[in-house]
Short mmCIF file of C-alpha atoms and ligand atoms in Angstrom, two decimals:
data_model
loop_
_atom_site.label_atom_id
_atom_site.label_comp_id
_atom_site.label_asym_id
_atom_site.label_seq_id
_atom_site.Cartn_x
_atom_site.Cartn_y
_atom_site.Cartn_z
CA UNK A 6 0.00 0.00 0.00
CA UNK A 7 0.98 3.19 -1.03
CA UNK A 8 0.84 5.98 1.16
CA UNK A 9 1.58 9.44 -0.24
CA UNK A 10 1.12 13.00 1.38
CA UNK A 11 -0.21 15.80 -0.66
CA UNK A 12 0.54 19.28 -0.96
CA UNK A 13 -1.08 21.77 -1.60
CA UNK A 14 0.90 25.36 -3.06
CA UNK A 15 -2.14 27.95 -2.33
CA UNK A 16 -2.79 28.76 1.52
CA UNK A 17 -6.41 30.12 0.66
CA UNK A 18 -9.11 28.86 1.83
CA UNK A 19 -10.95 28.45 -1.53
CA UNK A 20 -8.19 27.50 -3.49
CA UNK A 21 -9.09 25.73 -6.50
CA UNK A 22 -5.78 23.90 -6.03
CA UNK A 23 -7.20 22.35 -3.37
CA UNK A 24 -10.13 21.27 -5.00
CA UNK A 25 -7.91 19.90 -7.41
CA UNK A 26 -5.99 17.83 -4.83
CA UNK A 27 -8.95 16.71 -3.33
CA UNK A 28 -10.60 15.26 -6.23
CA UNK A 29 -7.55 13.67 -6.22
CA UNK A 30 -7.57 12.01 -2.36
CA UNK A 31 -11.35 10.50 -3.57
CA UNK A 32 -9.35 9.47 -7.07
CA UNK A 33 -6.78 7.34 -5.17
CA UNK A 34 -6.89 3.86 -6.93
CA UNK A 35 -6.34 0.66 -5.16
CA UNK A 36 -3.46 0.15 -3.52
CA UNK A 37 -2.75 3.83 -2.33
CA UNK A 38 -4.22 6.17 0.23
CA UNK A 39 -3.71 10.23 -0.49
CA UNK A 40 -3.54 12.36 2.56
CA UNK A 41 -2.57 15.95 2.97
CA UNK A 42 0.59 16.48 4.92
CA UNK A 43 0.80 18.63 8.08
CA UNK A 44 0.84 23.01 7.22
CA UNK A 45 3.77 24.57 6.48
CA UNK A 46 1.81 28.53 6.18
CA UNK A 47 3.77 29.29 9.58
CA UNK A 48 7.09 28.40 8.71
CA UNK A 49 9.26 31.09 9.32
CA UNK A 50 11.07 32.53 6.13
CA UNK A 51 14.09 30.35 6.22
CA UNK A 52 17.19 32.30 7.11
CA UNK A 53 20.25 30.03 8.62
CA UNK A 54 20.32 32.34 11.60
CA UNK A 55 17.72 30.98 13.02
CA UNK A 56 18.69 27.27 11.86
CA UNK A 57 22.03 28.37 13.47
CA UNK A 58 20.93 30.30 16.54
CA UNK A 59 18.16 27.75 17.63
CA UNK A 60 18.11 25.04 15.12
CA UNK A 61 15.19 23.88 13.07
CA UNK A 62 11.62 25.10 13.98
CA UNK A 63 9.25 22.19 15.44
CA UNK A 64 6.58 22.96 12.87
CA UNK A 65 9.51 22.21 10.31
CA UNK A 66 10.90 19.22 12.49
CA UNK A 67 7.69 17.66 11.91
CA UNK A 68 7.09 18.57 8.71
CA UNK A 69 10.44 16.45 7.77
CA UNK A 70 9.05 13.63 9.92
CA UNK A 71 6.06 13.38 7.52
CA UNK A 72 7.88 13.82 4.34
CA UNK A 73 10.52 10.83 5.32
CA UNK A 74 7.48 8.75 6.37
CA UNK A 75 5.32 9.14 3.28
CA UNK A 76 6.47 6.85 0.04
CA UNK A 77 5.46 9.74 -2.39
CA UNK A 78 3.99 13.20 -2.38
CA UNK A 79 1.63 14.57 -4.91
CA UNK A 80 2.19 18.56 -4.93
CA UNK A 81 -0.70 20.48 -6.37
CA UNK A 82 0.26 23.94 -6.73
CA UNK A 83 -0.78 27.19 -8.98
CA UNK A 84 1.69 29.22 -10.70
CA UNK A 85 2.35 33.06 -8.91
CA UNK A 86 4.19 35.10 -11.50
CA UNK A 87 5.18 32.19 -13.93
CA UNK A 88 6.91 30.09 -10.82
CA UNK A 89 6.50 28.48 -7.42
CA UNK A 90 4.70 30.06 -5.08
CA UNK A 91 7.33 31.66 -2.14
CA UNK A 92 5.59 29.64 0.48
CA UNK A 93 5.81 26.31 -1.06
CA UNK A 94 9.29 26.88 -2.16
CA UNK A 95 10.49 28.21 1.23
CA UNK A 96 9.39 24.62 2.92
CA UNK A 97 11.73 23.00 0.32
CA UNK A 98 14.51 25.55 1.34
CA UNK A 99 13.69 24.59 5.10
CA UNK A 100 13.80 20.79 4.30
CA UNK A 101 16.74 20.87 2.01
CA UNK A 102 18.85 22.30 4.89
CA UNK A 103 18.52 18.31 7.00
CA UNK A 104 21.78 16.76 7.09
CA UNK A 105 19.61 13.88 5.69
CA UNK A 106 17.08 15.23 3.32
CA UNK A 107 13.68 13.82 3.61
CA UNK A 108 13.29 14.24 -0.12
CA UNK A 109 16.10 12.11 -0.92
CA UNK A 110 14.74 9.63 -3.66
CA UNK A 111 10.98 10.33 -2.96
CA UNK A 112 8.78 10.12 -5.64
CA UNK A 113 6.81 12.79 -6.80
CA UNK A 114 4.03 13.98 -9.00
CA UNK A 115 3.02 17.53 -9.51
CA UNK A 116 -0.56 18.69 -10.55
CA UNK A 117 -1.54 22.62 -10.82
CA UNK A 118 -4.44 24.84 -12.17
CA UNK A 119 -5.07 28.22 -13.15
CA UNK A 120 -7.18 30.56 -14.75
CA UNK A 121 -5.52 30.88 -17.92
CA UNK A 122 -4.32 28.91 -20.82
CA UNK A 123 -0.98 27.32 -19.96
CA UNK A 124 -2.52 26.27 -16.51
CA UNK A 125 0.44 26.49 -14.15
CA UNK A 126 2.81 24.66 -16.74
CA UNK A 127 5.22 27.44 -15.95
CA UNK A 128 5.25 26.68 -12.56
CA UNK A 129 5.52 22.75 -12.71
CA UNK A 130 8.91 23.29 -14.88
CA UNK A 131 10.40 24.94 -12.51
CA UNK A 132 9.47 23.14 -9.12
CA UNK A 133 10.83 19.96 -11.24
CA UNK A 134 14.31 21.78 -11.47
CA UNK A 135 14.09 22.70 -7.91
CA UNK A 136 12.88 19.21 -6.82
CA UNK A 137 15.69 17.88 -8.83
CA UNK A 138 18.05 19.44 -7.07
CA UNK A 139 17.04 17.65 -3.60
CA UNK A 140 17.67 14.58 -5.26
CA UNK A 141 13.41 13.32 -5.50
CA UNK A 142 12.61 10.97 -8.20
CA UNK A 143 10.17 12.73 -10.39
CA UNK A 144 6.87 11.12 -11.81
CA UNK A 145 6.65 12.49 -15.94
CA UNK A 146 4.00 11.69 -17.73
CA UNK A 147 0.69 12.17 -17.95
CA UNK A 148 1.08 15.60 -16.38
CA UNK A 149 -1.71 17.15 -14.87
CA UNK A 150 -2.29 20.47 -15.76
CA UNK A 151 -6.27 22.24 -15.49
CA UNK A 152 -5.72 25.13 -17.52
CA UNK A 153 -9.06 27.73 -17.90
CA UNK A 154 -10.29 26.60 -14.66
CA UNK A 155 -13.21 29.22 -14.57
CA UNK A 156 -15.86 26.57 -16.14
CA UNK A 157 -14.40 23.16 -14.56
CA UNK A 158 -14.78 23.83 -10.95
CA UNK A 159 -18.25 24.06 -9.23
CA UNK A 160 -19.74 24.22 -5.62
CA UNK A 161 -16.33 23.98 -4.51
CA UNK A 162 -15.29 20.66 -6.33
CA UNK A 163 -13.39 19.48 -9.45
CA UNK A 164 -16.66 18.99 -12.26
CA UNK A 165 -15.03 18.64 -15.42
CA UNK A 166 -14.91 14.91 -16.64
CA UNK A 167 -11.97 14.97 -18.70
CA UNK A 168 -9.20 16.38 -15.68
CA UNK A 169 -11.00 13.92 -13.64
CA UNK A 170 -9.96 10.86 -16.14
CA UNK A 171 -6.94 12.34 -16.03
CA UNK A 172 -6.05 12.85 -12.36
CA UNK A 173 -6.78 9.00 -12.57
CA UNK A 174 -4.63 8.13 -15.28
CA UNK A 175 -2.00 9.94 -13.20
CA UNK A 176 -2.03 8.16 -10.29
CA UNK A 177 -2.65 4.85 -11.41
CA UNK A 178 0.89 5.58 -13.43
CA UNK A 179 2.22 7.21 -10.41
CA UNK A 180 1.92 4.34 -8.08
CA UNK A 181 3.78 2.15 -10.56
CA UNK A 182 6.42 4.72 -10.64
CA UNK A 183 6.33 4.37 -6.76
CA UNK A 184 6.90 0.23 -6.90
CA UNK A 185 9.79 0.84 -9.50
CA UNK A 186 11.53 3.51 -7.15
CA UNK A 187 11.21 1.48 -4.21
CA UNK A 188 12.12 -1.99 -5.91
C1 FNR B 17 -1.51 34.48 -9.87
N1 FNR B 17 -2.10 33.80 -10.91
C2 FNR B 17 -1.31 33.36 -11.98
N2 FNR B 17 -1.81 32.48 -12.90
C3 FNR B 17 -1.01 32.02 -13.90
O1 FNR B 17 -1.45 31.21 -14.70
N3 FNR B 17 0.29 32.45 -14.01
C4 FNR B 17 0.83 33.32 -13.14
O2 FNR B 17 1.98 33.66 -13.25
C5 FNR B 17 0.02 33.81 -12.07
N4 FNR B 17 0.52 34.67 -11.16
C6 FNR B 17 -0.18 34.92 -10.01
C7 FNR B 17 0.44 35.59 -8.95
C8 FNR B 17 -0.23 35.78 -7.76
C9 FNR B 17 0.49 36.43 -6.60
C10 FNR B 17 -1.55 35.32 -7.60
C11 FNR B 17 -2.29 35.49 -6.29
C12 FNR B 17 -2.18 34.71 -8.65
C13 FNR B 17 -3.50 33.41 -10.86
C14 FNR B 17 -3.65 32.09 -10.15
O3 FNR B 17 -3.32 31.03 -10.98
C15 FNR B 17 -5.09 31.92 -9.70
O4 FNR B 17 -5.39 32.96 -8.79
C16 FNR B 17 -5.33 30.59 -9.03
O5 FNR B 17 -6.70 30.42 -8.82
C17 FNR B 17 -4.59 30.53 -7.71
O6 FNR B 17 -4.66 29.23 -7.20
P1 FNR B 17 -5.65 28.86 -6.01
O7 FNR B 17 -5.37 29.76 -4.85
O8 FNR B 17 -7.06 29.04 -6.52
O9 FNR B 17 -5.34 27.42 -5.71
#
C-alpha cells in the first residue's frame, strides 16, 4: 500500500488547487491512500540564523518527519508570476537544509491549475528543477495540468470529466512509478 502526502501550493481557503488535490484524495486507486501532509503557512522565512541560533523550527521538524514517512507526495500547486509560489518553495529551502534530506529519492508527481491557458505549466517546470536538485525521483508523464479553470470547478469541487480521467490516469501511473523507485 501506497501511502503518499499531498501538498497543496495555495494557503487560501478556496483554493481551487485544493479542489484539485482533493478530487484527487477521492481518485486514489487501489493500492494507495492520499492524505494531505501537516501546514507549512507558519514556517518562518528560512534564514540560517535561526537554523544556526536555535536550530530547526518544530513545525519544520515535523514537517520532515512526515515527508521521510510518506512513500510519495503529490504537490498540487498554482503558478504566482510564472513560478512556485514563495511559500511552497520556502518549505523546500527549510527541508533541504537536513543533514539527511527527507526528499532524498521520494517520488513525486506535480498537478496545478489556473485561470488561464498554460494552466500552471510554468510553474511545474520549474518546481521539477528545484525538486531535482534535492535529489526526489520525479513522476513524468501524464502531467496534470487544469488550464481555464473558470468553467471546470463548481460548488467547490473538481466537475469537469476529462481532468478527472486524467487525475486518474495519473495516479494509477504514479503508483507504478512508486513500486519501480522502491524496488
Ligand atoms: C496568480 N495567478 C497566476 N496564474 C497564472 O497562470 N500564471 C501566473 O503567473 C500567475 N501569477 C499569479 C500571482 C499571484 C500572486 C496570484 C495570487 C495569482 C492566478 C492564479 O493562478 C489563480 O489565482 C489561481 O486560482 C490561484 O490558485 P488557487 O489559490 O485558486 O489554488
Amino acid at each position: 500500500m501506497a501511502n503518499v502526502m499531498a501538498i497543496c501550493g495555495s494557503l487560501r481557503k478556496g483554493s481551487l488547487n485544493r479542489m484539485l488535490m482533493n478530487a484527487s484524495i477521492a481518485a486514489a486507486p487501489a493500492g494507495m491512500t492520499i492524505k494531505e501532509g501537516p501546514s507549512y503557512a507558519d514556517f518562518p522565512i528560512y534564514n540560517f540564523d535561526i537554523q544556526n541560533s536555535s536550530g530547526f523550527p518544530a513545525q519544520v521538524d515535523a514537517y520532515a518527519d512526515a515527508v521521510r514517512k510518506a512513500d510519495g507526495l503529490l504537490i498540487v500547486s498554482p503558478e504566482y508570476n510564472w513560478t512556485i509560489p514563495a511559500g511552497l518553495k520556502n518549505m523546500i529551502d527549510w527541508l533541504s537544509r537536513y543533514k539527511e534530506v527527507p526528499f532524498k529519492d521520494k517520488p513525486v508527481a506535480i498537478q496545478s491549475v489556473a485561470g488561464g491557458l498554460l494552466g500552471g505549466s510554468r510553474m511545474q517546470y520549474h518546481l521539477r528543477m528545484v525538486l531535482q536538485s534535492v535529489d526526489c525521483q520525479l513522476f513524468g508523464k501524464p502531467e496534470v495540468i487544469v488550464n481555464m479553470a473558470a468553467s471546470k470547478f463548481a460548488d467547490g469541487a473538481l466537475k469537469d470529466q476529462g481532468a478527472i480521467d486524467l487525475i486518474k490516469q495519473q495516479l494509477a501511473a504514479f503508483g507504478k512509478f512508486i513500486d519501480r523507485v522502491k524496488a
